PDB file of C-alpha atoms in Angstrom:
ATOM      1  CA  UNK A   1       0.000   0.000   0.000  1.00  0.00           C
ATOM      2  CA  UNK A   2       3.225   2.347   1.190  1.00  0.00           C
ATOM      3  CA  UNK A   3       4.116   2.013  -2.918  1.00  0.00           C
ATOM      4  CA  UNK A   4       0.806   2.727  -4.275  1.00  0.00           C
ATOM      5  CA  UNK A   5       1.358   6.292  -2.003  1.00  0.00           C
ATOM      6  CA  UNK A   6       4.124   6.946  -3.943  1.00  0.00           C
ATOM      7  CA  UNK A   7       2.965   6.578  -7.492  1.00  0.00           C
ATOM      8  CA  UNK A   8       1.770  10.054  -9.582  1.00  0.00           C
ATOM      9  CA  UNK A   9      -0.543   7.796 -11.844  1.00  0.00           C
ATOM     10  CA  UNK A  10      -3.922   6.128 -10.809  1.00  0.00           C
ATOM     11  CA  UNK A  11      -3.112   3.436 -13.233  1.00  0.00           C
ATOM     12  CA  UNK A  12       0.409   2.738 -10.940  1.00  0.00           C
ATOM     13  CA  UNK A  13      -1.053   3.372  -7.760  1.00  0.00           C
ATOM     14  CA  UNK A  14      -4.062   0.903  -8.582  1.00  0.00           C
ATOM     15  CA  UNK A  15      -1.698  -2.288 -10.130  1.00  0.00           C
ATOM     16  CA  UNK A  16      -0.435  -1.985  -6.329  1.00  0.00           C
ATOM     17  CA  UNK A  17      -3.312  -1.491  -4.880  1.00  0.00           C
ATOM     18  CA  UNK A  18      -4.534  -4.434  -6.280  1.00  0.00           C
ATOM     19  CA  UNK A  19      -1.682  -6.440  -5.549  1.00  0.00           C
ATOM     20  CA  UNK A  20      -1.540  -5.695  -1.732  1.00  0.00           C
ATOM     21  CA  UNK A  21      -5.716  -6.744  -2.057  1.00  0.00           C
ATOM     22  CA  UNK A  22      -4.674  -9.697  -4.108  1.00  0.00           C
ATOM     23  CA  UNK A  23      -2.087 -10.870  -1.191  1.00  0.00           C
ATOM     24  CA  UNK A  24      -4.490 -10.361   1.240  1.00  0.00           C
ATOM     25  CA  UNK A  25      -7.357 -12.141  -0.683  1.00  0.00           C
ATOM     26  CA  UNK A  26      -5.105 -15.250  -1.247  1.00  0.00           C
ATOM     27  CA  UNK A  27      -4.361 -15.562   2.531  1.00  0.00           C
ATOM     28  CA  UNK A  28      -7.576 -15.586   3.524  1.00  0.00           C
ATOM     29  CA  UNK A  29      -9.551 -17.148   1.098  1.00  0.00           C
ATOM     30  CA  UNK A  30      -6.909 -19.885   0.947  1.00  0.00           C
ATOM     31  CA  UNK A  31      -8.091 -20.176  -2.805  1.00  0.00           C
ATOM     32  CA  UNK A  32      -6.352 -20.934  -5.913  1.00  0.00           C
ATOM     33  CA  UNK A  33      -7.206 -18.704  -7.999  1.00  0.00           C
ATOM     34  CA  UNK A  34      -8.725 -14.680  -8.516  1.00  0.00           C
ATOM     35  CA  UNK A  35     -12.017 -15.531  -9.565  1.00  0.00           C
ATOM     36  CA  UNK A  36     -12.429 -18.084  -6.367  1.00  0.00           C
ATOM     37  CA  UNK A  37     -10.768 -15.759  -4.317  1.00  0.00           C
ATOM     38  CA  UNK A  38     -13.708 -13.051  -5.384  1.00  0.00           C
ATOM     39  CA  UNK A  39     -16.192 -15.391  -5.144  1.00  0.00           C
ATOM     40  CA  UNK A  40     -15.484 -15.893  -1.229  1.00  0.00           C
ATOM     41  CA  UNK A  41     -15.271 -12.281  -0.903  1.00  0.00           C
ATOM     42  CA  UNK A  42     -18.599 -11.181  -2.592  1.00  0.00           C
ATOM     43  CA  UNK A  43     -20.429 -13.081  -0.325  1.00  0.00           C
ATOM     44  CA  UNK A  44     -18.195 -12.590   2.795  1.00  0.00           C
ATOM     45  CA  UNK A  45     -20.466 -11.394   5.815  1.00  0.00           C
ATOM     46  CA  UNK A  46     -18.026  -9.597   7.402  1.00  0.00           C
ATOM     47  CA  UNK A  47     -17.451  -7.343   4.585  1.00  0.00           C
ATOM     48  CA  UNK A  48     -20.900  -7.206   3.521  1.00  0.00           C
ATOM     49  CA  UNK A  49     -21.392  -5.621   6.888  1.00  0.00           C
ATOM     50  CA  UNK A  50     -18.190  -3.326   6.469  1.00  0.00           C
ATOM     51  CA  UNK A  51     -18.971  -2.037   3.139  1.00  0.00           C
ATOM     52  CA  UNK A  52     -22.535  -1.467   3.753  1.00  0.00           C
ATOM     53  CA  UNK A  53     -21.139   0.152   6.879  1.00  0.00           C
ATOM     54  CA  UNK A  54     -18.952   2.856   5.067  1.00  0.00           C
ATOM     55  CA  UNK A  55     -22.306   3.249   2.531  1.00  0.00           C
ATOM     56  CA  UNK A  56     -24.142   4.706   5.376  1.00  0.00           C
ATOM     57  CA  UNK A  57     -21.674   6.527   7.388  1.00  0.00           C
ATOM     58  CA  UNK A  58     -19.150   7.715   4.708  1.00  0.00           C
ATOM     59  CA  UNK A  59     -20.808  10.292   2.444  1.00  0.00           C
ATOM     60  CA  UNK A  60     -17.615  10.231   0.788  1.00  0.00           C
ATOM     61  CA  UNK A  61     -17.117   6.695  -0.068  1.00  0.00           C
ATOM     62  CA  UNK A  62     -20.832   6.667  -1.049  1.00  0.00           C
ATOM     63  CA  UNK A  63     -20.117   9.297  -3.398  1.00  0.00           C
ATOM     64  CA  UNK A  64     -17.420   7.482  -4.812  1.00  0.00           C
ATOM     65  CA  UNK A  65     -19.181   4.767  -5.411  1.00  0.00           C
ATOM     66  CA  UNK A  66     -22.347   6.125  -7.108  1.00  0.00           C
ATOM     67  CA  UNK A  67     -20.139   8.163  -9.201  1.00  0.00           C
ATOM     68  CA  UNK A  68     -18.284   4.785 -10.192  1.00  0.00           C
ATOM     69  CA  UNK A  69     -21.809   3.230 -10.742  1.00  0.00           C
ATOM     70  CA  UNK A  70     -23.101   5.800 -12.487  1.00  0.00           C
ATOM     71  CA  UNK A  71     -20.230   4.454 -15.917  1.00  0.00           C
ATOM     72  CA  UNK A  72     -21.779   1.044 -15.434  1.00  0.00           C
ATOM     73  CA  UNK A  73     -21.753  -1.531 -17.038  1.00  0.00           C
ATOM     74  CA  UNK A  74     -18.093  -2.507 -17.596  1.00  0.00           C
ATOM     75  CA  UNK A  75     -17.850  -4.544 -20.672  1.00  0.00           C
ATOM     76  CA  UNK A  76     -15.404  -7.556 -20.863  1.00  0.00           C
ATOM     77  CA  UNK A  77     -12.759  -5.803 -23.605  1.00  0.00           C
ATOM     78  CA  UNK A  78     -11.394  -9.528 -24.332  1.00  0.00           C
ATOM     79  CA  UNK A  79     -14.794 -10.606 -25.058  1.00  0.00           C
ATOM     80  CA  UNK A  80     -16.013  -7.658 -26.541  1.00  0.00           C
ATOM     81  CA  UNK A  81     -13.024  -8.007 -28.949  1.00  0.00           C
ATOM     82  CA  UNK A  82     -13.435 -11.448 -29.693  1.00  0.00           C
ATOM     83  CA  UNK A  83     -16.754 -11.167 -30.594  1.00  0.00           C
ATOM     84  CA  UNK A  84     -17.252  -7.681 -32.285  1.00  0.00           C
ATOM     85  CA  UNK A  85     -13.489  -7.198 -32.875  1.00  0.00           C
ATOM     86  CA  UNK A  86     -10.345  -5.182 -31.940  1.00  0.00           C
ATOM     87  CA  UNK A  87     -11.767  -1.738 -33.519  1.00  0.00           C
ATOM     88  CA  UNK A  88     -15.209  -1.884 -32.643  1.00  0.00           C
ATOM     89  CA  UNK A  89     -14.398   0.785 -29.576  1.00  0.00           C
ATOM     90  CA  UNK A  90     -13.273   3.330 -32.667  1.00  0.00           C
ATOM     91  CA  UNK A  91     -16.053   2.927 -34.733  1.00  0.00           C
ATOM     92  CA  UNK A  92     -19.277   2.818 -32.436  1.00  0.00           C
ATOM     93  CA  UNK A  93     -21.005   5.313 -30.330  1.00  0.00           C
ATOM     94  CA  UNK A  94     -21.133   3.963 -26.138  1.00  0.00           C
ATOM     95  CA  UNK A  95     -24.991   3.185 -27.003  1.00  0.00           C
ATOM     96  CA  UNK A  96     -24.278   1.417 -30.762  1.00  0.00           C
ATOM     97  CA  UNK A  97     -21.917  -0.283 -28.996  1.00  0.00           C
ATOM     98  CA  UNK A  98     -23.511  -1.472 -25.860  1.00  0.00           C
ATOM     99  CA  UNK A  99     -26.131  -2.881 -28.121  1.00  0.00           C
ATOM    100  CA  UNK A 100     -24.104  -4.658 -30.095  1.00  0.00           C
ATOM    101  CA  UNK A 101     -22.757  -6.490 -26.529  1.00  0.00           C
ATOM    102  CA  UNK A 102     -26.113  -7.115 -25.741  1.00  0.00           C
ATOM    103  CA  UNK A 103     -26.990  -8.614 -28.755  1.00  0.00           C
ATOM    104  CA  UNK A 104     -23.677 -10.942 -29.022  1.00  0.00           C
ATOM    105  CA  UNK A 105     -23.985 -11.610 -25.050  1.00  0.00           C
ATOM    106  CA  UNK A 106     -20.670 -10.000 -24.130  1.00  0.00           C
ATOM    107  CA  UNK A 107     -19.651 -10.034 -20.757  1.00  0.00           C
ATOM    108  CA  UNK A 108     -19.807  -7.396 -18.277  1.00  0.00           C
ATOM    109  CA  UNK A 109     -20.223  -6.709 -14.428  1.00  0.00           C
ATOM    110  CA  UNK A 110     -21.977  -5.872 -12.678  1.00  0.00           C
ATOM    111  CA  UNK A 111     -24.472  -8.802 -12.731  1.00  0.00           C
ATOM    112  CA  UNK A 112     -28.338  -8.002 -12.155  1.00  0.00           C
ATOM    113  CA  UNK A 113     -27.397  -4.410 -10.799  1.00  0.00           C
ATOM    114  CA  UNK A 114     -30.410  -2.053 -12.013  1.00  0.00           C
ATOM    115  CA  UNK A 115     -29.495   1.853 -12.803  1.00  0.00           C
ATOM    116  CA  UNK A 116     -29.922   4.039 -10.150  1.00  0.00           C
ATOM    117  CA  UNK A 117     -29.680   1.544  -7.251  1.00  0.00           C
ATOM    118  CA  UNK A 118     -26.635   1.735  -4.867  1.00  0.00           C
ATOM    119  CA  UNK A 119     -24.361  -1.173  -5.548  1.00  0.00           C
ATOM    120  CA  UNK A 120     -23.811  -4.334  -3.449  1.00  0.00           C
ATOM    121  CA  UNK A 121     -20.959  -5.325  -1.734  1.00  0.00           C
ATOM    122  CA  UNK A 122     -20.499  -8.358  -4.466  1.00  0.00           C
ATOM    123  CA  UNK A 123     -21.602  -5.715  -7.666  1.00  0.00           C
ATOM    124  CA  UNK A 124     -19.068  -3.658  -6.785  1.00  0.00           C
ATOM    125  CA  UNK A 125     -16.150  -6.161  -6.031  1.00  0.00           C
ATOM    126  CA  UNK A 126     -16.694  -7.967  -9.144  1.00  0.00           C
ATOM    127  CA  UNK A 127     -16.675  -4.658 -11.251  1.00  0.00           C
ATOM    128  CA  UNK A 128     -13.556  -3.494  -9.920  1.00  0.00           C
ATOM    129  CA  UNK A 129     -12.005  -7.229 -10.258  1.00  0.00           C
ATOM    130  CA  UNK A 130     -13.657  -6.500 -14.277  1.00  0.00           C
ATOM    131  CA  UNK A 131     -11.891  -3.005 -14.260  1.00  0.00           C
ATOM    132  CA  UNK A 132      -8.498  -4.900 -12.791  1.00  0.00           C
ATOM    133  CA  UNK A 133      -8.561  -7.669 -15.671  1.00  0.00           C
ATOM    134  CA  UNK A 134      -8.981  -5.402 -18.538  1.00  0.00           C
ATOM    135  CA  UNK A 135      -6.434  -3.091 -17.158  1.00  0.00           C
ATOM    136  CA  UNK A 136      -4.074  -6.090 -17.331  1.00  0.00           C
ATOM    137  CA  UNK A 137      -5.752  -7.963 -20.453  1.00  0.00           C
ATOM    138  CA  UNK A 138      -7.329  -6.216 -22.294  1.00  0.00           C
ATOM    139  CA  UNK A 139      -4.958  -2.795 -23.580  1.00  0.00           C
ATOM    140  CA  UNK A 140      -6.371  -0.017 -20.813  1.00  0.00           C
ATOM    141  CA  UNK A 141      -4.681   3.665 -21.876  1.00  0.00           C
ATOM    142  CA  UNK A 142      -4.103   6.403 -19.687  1.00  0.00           C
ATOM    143  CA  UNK A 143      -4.775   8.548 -22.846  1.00  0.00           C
ATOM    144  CA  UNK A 144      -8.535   7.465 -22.783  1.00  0.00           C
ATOM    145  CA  UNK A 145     -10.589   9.177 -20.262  1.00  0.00           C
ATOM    146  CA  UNK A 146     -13.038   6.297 -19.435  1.00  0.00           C
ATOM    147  CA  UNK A 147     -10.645   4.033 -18.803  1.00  0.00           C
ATOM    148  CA  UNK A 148      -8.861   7.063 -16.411  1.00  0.00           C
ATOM    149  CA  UNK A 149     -11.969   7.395 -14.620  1.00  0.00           C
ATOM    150  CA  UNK A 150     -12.906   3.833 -14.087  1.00  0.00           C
ATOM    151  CA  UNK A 151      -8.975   2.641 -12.775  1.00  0.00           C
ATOM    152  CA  UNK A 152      -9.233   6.020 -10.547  1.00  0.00           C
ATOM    153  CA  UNK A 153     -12.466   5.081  -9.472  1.00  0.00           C
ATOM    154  CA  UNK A 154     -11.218   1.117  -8.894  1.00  0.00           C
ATOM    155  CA  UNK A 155      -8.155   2.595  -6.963  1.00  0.00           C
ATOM    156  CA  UNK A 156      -9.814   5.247  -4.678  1.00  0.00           C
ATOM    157  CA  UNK A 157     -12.928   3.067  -3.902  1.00  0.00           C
ATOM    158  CA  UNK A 158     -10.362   0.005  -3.275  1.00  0.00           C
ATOM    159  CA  UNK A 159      -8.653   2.294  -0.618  1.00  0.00           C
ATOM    160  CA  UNK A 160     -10.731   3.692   1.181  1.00  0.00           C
ATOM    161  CA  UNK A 161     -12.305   0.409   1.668  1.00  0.00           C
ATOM    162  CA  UNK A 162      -9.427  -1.230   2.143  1.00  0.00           C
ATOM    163  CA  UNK A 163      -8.580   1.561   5.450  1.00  0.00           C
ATOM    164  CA  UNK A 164     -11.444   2.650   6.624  1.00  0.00           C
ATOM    165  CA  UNK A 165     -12.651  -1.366   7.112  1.00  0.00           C
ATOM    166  CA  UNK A 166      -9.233  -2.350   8.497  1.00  0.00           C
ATOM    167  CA  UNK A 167      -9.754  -5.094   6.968  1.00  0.00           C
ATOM    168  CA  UNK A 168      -5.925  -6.106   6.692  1.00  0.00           C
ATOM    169  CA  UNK A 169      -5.902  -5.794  10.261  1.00  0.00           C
ATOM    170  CA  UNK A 170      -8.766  -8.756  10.804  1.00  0.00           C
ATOM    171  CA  UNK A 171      -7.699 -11.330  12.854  1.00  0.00           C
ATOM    172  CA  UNK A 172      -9.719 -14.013  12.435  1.00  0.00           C
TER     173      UNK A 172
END
């Protein structure tokens, strides 16, 4: 986390962000792999209860996370490219091309989230694991502002849950 302080871009500070979550994840989950690890998570009471904690108390983190919400949904970019191909970004509008995903079933997160409802605990965790996989997979640029806004989004929301449920300091 002290390294992710240090960095000048969101993009930096969230790869190590995400990799001080990702340790943590591993030893508690015991699992094998990200998408188990998440799994446990999502559905984790104790963090249920923290993060709907912070939505009530923290107007702050609530805002951060409605303004997050509010780009939803975040598409797949390895699916949406193998199914609609690598250029499809540069040639549709965000509503041409959300309805092309719908109509070739691309993947996205968050799963049965409706607009204008606050996110759950598991919507939210899975969207920033989403934003965290296409950052690494699927060509993420500093240079476009969507993807700024949704890694800065990923990386704020991450810490600030991250400190304010002390989560790292659980001991049981």
């Amino acid at each position: 986390m002290r390294n992710a302080d240090r960095q000048r871009s969101a993009f930096m500070s969230f790869v190590n962000v995400w990799m001080a979550f990702n340790g943590w994840m591993e030893s508690v989950t015991q699992a094998n792999t990200d998408a188990a690890m998440i799994t446990a998570l999502a559905t984790n009471e104790r963090l249920i209860k923290a993060y709907d904690a912070l939505m009530y108390q923290s107007g702050s983190f609530r805002n951060r996370v409605h303004s997050f919400a509010a780009m939803w949904p975040v598409l797949n970019v390895r699916d949406v490219r193998k199914k609609l191909g690598h250029d499809v970004f540069s040639k549709l509008s965000m509503d041409e091309l959300l309805a092309e995903c719908v109509r070739h079933r691309v993947k996205f997160q968050p799963q049965d989230w409706e607009n204008n409802h606050p996110p759950s605990w598991e919507q939210l965790l899975w969207t920033i694991y989403l934003v965290r996989c296409n950052m690494f997979h699927g060509v993420k640029s500093p240079q476009n502002q969507r993807d700024r806004e949704l890694i800065l989004h990923s990386d704020r929301i991450l810490r600030i849950f991250i400190q304010d449920a002390g989560c790292f300091e659980w001991r049981d």
